[in-house]
Tab-separated table of C-alpha atoms in Angstrom:
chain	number	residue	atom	x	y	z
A	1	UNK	CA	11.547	4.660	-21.131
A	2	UNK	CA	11.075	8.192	-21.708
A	3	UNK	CA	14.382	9.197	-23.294
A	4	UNK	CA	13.925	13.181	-22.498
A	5	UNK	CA	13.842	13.336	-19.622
A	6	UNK	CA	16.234	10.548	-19.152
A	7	UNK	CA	18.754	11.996	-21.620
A	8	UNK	CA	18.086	15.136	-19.830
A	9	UNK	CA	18.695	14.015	-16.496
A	10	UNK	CA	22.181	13.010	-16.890
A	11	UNK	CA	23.069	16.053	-18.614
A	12	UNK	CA	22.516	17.692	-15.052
A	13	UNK	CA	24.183	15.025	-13.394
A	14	UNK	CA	27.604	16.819	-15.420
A	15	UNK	CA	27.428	15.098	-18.732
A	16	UNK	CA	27.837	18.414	-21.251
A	17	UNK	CA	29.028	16.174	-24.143
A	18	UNK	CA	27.002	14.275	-26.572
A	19	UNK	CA	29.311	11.116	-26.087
A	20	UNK	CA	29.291	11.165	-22.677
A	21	UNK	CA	25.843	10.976	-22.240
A	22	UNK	CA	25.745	7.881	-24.735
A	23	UNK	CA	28.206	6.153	-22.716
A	24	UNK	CA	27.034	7.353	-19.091
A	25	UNK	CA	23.345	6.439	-20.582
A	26	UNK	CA	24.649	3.139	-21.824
A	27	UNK	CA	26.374	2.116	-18.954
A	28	UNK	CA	23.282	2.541	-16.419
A	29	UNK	CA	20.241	1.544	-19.049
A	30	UNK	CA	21.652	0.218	-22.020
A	31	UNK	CA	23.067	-3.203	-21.405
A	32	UNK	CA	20.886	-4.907	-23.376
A	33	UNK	CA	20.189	-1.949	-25.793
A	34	UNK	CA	22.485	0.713	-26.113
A	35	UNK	CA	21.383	3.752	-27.517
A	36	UNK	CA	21.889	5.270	-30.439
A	37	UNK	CA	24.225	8.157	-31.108
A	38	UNK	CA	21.124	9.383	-33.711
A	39	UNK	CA	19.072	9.188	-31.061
A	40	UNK	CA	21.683	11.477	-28.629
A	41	UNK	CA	21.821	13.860	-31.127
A	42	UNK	CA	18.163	14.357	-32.267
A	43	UNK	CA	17.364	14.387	-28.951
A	44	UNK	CA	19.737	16.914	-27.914
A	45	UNK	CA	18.097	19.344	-30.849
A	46	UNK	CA	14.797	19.073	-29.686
A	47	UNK	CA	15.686	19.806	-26.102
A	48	UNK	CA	17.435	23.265	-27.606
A	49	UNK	CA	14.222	24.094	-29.652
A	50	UNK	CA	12.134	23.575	-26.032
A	51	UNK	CA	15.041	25.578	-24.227
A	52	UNK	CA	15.551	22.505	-21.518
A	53	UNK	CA	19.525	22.741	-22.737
A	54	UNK	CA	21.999	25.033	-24.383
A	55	UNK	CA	24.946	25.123	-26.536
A	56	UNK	CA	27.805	26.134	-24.355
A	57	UNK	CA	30.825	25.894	-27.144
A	58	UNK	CA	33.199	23.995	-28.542
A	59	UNK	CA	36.043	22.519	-26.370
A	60	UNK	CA	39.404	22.384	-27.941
A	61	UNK	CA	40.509	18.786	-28.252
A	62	UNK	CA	40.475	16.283	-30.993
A	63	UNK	CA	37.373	14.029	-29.036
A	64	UNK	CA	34.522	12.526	-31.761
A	65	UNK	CA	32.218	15.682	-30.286
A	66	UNK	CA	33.541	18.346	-28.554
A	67	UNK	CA	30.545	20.858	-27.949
A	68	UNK	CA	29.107	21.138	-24.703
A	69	UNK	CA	25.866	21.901	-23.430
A	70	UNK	CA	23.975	22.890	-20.181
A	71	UNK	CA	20.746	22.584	-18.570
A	72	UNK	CA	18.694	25.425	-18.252
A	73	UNK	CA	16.496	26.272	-15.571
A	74	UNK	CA	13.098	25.188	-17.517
A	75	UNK	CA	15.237	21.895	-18.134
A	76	UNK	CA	16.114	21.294	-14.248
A	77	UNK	CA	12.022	22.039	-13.549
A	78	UNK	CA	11.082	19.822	-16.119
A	79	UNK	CA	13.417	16.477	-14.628
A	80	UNK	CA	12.221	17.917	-11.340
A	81	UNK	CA	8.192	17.403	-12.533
A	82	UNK	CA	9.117	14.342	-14.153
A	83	UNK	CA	10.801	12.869	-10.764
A	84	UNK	CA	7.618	13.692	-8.698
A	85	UNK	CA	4.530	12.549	-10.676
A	86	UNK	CA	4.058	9.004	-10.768
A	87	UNK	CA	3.466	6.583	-14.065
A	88	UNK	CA	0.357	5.436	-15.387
A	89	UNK	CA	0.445	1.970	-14.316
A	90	UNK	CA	1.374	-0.463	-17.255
A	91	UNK	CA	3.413	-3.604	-18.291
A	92	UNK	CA	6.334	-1.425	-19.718
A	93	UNK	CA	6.310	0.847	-16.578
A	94	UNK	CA	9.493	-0.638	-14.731
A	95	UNK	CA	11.883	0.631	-16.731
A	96	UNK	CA	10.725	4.098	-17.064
A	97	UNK	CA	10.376	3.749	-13.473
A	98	UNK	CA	13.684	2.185	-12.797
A	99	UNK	CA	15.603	5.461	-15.194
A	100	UNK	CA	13.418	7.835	-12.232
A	101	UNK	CA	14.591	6.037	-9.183
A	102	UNK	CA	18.363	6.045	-10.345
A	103	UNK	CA	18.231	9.607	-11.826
A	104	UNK	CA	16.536	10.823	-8.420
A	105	UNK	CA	19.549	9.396	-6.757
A	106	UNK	CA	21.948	10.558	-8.936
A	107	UNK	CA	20.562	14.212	-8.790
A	108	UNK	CA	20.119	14.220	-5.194
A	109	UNK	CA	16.653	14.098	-5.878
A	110	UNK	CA	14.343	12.026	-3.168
A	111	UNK	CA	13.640	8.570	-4.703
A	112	UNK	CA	11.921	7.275	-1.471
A	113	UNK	CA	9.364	10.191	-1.894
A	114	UNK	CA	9.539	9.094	-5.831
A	115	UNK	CA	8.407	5.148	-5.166
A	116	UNK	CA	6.038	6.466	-2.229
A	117	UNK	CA	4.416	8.116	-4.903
A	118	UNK	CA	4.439	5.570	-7.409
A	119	UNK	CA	3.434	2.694	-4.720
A	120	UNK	CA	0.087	4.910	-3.740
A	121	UNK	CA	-0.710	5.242	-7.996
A	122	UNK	CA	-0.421	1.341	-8.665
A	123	UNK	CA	-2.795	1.257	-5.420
A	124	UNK	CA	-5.098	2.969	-6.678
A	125	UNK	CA	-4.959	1.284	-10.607
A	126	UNK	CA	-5.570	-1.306	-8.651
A	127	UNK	CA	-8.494	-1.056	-6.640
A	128	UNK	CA	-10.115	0.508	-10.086
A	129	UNK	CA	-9.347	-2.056	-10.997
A	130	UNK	CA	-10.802	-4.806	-8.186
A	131	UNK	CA	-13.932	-2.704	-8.310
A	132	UNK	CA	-14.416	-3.295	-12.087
A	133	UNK	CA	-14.129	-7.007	-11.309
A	134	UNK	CA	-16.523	-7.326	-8.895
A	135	UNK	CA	-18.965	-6.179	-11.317
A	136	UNK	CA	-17.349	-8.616	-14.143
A	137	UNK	CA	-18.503	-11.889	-15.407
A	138	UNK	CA	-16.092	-14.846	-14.928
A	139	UNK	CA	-14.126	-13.917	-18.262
A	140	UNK	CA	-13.540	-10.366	-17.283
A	141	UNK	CA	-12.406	-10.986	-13.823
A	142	UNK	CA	-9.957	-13.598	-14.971
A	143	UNK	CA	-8.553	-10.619	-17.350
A	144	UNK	CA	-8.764	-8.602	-14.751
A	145	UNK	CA	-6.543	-10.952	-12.433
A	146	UNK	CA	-4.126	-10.874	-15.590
A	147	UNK	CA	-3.561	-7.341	-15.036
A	148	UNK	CA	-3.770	-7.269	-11.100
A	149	UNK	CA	-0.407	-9.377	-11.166
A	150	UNK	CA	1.258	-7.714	-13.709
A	151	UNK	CA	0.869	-4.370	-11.223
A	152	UNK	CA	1.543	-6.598	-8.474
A	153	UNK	CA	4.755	-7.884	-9.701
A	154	UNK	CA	5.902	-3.438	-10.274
A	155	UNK	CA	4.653	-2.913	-6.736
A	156	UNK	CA	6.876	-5.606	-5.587
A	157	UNK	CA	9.791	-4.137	-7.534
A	158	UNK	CA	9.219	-0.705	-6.150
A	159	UNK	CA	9.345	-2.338	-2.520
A	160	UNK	CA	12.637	-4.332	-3.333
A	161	UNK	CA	13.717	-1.029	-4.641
A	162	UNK	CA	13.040	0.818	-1.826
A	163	UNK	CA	14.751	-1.411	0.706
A	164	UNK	CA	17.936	-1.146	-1.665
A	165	UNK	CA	18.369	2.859	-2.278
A	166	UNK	CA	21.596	3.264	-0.086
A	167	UNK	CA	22.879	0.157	-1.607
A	168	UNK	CA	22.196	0.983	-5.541
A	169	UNK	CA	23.025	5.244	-4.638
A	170	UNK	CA	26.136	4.010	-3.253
A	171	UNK	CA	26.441	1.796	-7.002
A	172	UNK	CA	25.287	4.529	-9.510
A	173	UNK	CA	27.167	7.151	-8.263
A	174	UNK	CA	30.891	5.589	-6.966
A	175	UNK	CA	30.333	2.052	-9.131
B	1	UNK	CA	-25.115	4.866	-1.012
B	2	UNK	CA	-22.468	4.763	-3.858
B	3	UNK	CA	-20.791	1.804	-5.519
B	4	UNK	CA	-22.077	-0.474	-2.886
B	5	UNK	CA	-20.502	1.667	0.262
B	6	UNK	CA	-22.478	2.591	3.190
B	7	UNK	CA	-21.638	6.131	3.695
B	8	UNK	CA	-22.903	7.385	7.180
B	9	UNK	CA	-19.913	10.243	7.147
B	10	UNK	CA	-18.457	11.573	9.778
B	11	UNK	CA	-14.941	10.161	11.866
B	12	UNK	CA	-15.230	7.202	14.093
B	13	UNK	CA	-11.322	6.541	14.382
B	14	UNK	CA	-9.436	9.941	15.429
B	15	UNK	CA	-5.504	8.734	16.694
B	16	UNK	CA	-3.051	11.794	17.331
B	17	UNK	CA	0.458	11.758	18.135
B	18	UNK	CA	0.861	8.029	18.501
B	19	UNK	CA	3.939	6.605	19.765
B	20	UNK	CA	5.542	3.553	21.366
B	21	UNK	CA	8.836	1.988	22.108
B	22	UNK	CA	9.763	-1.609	23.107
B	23	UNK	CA	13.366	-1.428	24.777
B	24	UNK	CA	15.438	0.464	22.250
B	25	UNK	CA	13.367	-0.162	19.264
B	26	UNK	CA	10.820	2.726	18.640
B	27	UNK	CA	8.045	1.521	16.973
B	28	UNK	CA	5.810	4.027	16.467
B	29	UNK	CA	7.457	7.166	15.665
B	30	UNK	CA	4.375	10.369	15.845
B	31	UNK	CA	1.320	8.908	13.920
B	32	UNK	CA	-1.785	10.343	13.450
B	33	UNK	CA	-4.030	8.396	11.583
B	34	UNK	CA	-7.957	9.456	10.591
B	35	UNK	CA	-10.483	6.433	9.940
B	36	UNK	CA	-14.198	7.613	8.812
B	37	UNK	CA	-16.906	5.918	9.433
B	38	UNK	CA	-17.846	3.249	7.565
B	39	UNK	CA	-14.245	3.176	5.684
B	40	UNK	CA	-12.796	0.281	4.895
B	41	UNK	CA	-8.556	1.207	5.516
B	42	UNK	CA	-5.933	-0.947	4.532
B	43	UNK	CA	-2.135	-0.306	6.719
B	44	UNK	CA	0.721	-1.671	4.629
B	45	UNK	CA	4.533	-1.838	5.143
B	46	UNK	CA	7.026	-3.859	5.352
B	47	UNK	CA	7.966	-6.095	8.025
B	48	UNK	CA	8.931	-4.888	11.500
B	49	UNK	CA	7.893	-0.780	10.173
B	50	UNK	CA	5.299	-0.773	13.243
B	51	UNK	CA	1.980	-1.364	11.152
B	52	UNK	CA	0.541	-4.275	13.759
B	53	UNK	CA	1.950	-1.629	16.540
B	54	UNK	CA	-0.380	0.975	15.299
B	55	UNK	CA	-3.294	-1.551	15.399
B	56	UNK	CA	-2.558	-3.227	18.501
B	57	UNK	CA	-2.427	0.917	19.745
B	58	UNK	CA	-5.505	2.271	17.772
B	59	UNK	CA	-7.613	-1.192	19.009
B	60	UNK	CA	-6.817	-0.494	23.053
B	61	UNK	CA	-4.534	-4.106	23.189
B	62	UNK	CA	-1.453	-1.983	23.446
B	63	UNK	CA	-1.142	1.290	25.368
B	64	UNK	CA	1.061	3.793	23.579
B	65	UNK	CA	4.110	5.999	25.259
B	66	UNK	CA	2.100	8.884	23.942
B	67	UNK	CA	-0.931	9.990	21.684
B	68	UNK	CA	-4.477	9.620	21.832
B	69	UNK	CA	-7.053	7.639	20.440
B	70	UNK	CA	-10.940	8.438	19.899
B	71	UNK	CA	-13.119	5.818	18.849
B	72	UNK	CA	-16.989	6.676	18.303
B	73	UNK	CA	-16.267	9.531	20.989
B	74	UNK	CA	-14.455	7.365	23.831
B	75	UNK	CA	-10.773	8.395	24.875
B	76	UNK	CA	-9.470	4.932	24.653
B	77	UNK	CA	-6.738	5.996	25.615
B	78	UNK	CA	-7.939	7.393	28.986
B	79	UNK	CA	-9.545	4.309	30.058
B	80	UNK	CA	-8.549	2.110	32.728
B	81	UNK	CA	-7.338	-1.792	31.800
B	82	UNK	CA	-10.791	-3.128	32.490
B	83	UNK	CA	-12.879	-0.307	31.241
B	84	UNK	CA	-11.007	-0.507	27.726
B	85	UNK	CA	-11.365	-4.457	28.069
B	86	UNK	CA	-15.259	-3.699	28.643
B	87	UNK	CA	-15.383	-1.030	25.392
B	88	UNK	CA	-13.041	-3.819	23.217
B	89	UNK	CA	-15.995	-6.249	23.994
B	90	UNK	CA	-18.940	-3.976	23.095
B	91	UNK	CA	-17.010	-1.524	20.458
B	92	UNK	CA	-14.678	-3.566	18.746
B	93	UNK	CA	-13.972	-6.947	16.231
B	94	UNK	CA	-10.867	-8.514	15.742
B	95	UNK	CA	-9.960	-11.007	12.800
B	96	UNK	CA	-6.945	-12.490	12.918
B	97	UNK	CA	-4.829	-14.766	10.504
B	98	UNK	CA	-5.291	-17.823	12.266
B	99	UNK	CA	-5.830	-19.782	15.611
B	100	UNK	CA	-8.187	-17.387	16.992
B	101	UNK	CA	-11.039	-19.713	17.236
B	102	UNK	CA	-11.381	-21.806	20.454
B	103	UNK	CA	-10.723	-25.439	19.207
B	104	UNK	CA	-12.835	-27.699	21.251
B	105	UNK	CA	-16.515	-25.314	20.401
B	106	UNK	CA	-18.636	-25.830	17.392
B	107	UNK	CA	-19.128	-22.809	15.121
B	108	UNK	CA	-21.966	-21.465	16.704
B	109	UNK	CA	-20.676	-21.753	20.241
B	110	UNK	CA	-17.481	-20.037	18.956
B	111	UNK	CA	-19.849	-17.090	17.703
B	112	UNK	CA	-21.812	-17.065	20.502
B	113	UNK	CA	-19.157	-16.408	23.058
B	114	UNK	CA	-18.412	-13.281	22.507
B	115	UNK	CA	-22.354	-12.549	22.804
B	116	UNK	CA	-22.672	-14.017	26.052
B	117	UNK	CA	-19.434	-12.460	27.356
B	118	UNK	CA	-21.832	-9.186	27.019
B	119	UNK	CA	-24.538	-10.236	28.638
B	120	UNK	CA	-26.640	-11.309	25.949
B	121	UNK	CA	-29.128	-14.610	27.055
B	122	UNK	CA	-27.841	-18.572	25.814
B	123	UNK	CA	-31.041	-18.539	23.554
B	124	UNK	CA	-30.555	-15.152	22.088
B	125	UNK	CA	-26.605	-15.728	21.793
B	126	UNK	CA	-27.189	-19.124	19.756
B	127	UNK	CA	-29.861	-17.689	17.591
B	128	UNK	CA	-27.784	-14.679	16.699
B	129	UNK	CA	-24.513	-16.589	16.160
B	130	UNK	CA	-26.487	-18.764	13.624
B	131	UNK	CA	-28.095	-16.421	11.658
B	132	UNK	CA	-24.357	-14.736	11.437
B	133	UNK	CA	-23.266	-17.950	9.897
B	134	UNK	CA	-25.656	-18.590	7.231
B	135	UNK	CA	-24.944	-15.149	6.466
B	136	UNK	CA	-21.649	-15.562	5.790
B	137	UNK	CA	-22.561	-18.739	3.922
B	138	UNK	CA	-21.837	-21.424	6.828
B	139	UNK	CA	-25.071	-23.054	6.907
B	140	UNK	CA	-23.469	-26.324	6.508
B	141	UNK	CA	-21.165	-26.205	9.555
B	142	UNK	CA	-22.939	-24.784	12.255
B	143	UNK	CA	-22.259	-27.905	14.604
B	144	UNK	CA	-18.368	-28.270	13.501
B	145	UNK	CA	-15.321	-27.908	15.489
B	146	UNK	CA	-12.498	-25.669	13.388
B	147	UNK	CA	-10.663	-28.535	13.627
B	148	UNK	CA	-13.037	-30.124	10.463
B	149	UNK	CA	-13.362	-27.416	8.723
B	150	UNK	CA	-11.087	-25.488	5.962
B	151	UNK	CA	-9.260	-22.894	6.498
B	152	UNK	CA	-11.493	-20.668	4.722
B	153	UNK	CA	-14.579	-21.498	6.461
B	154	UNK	CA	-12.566	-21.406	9.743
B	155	UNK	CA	-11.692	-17.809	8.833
B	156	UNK	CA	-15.838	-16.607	7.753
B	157	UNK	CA	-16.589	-18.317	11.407
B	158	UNK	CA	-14.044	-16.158	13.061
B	159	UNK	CA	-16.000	-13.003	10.508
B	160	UNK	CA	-18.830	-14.172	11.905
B	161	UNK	CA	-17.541	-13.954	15.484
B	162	UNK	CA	-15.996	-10.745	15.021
B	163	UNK	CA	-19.411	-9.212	13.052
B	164	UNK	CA	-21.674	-11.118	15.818
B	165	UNK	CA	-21.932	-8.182	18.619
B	166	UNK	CA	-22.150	-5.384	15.613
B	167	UNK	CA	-19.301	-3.733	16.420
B	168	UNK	CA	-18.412	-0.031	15.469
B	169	UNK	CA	-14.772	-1.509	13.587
B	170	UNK	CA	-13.072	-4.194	13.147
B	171	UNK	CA	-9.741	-5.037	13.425
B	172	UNK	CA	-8.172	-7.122	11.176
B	173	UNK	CA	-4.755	-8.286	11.050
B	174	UNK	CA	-3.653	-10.517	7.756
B	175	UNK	CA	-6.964	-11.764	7.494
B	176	UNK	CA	-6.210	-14.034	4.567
B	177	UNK	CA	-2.999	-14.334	4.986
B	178	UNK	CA	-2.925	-18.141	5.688
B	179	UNK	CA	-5.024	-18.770	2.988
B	180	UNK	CA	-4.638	-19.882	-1.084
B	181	UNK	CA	-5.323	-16.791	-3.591
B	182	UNK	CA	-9.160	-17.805	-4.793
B	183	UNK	CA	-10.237	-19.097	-0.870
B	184	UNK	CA	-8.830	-15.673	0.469
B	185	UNK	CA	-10.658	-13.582	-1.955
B	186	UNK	CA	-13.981	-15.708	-1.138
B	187	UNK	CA	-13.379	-14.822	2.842
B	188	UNK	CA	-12.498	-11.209	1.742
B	189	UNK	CA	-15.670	-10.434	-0.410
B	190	UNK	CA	-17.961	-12.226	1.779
B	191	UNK	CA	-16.509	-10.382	4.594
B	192	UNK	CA	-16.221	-6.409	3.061
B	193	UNK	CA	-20.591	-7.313	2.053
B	194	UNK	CA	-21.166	-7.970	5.099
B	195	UNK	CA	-19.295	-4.647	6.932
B	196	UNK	CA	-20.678	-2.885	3.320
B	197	UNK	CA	-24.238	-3.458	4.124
B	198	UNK	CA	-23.958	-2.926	8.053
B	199	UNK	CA	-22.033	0.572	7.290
B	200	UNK	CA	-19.251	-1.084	9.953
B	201	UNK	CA	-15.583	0.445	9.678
B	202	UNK	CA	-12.736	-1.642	8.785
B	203	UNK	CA	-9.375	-1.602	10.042
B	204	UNK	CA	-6.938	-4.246	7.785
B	205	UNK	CA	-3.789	-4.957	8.125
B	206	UNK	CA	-1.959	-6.826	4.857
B	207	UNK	CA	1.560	-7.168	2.953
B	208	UNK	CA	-0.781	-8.335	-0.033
B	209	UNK	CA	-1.833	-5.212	-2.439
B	210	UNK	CA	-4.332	-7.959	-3.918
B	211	UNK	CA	-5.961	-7.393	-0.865
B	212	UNK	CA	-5.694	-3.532	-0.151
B	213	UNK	CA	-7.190	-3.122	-3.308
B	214	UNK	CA	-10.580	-3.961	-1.715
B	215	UNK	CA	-9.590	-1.101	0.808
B	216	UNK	CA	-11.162	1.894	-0.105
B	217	UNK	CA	-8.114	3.908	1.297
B	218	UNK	CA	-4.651	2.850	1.698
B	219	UNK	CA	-1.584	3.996	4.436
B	220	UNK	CA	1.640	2.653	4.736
B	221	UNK	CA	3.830	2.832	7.208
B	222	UNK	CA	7.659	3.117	7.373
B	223	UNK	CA	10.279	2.907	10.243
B	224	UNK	CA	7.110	3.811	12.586
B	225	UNK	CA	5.557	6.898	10.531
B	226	UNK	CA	2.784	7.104	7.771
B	227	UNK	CA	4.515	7.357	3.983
B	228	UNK	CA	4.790	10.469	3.295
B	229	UNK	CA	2.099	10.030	0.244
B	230	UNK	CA	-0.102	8.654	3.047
B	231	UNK	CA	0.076	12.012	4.808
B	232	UNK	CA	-0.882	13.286	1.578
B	233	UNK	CA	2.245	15.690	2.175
B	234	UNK	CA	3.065	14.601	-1.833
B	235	UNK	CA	1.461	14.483	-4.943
């Protein structure tokens, strides 16, 4: 998962605070590995340095991290690019893909348009590769069927996916 | 010629505006859909978002509330009942997943019909519909009923069939669908080399991306319309 963007994206969604975001990040992709607050933080510098965020202050308060920060512009554009361009199909694609489709529905952003996108890349990845093994010997194609399924079983995700939006916007954002 | 494909250029399928409602239910919600010739065009969706609609529309079998459809230069549209019966028969091939051969004729009398429904002579007909069939690798059934044979050398007769009066497209709807994973593939690739080397267009309908990978295009439809990345309206 690309933790950016990610990271990012839930900063716009209204978490200023370095804890927050670990526990709003947590709570929708870290059940099986939470991040790390090292990770929050190092992350947060480098998206000052590219200007995607800002340092907004201190609040008053005796929290573990009070300083707030805010998306800039160039940070909204770059979650907005990020949103609309598909992945490079691969075995670790879901859950980058999964972090789009729920950020895209928790910043109002159009997930259907999101897996539409996606559906027509892993398409195409996959009639490369079907044309590949019709030129293949027997050993080749059977490799080649290896990775057909694997993009076969996203595709199939992204179509579950898409029949459950209302459902899992309803979840993310009220659940 | 490149990678294999017959590329005459040029659109053979031009369908504007398409729509169609059963009782409440609209089907097909405003498609337009472009098929060159030659293409081969997969339609996905999921089931019930009007994809076998649009083929029944695009193929003359259903009439739509509104739009037009151009095949090879013929309004299909315009046409009376028996005039777009007369331009199916000619123009058109249709596969589909199963039962669509007639149970009590051998292969080549199954082929044949469609020859002789045109006009074509009994000689001519049976000498055609058999060199169809060894084409497509049937060589060894000529004189079975469907009834003894597979189901994937059921489906290459009903190829055959369909490829037998050299239509301009072919309609295909889940052409493999009743069929295992390696015996589907077989019937696909001996199918898409036989429409490659004719130059014929294909129109395929499918749930399996397996299969739309062989397409060289791809649209899918949703509640009635073309995906939005189908449009191309998106990245």
């Amino acid at each position: 998962m690309d933790k950016t963007p990610t990271l990012l994206g839930l900063m716009a969604e209204g978490h200023e605070h370095g804890y927050d975001l670990k526990h709003r990040y947590d709570q929708l992709f870290g059940a099986e590995r939470p991040i790390a607050f090292g990770q929050i933080y190092s992350t947060i510098a480098r998206m000052i340095r590219d200007g995607y965020i800002e340092a907004m202050g201190e609040e008053p308060g005796g929290g573990p991290d009070r300083k707030r920060y805010a998306v800039t512009a160039a940070g909204r554009d770059y979650v907005r690019r990020w949103l609309s361009s598909p992945d490079e199909p691969s075995p670790t694609l879901q859950s980058n893909l999964f972090a789009k489709t729920v950020l895209a529905l928790l910043l109002d952003d159009d997930a259907d348009a999101l897996l539409d996108v996606q559906r027509h890349a892993h398409l195409a990845r996959m009639r490369d590769l079907t044309q590949a093994k019709q030129r293949g010997s027997m050993l080749e194609r059977l490799a080649i069927d290896h990775a057909l399924f694997q993009i076969e079983a996203d595709l199939r995700w992204i179509d579950v996916a898409g029949a459950r939006l209302a459902e899992l916007r309803e979840e993310v954002r009220h659940g | 010629m490149a990678n294999g494909i017959v590329t005459q250029g040029g659109l053979l399928i031009a369908a504007t505006g398409l729509r169609k409602t059963f009782g409440a239910t609209e089907a097909l919600r405003g498609i337009d859909l472009h098929v060159e010739r030659g293409e081969v065009l997969a339609i996905m969706g999921p089931s019930g978002s009007g994809k076998s609609t649009l083929l029944h529309c695009i193929a003359g079998v259903l009439t739509p509330d509104e739009g037009r459809v151009v095949i090879d230069g013929e309004d299909v549209t315009a046409l009376d009942a028996d005039a777009r019966a007369r331009f199916r028969l000619r123009r058109i091939g249709f596969v589909f997943q199963f039962g669509q051969l007639l149970p009590d004729l051998n292969a080549v009398d199954n082929v044949a019909l469609p020859l002789l429904m045109s006009g074509v002579g009994r000689r001519a007909a049976t000498t055609r519909a058999t060199e169809w069939l060894e084409r497509l690798g049937l060589d060894d059934q000529l004189s079975k009923v469907p009834g003894d044979m597979s189901g994937g050398q059921a489906q290459r007769v009903a190829i055959a069939r369909a490829l037998a009066t050299e239509p301009a497209v072919i309609f295909a709807d889940e052409p493999t669908g009743s069929l295992d994973s390696v015996a589907g593939e077989n019937v696909l690739t001996s199918m898409l080399a036989a429409v490659r080397e004719l130059g014929t267009t294909v129109v395929l309908i499918t749930h399996d991306a397996r299969v739309a990978a062989y397409a060289d295009r791809e649209v899918i439809v949703r509640d009635g319309q073309l995906s939005a990345a189908s449009r191309g309206d998106v990245a």
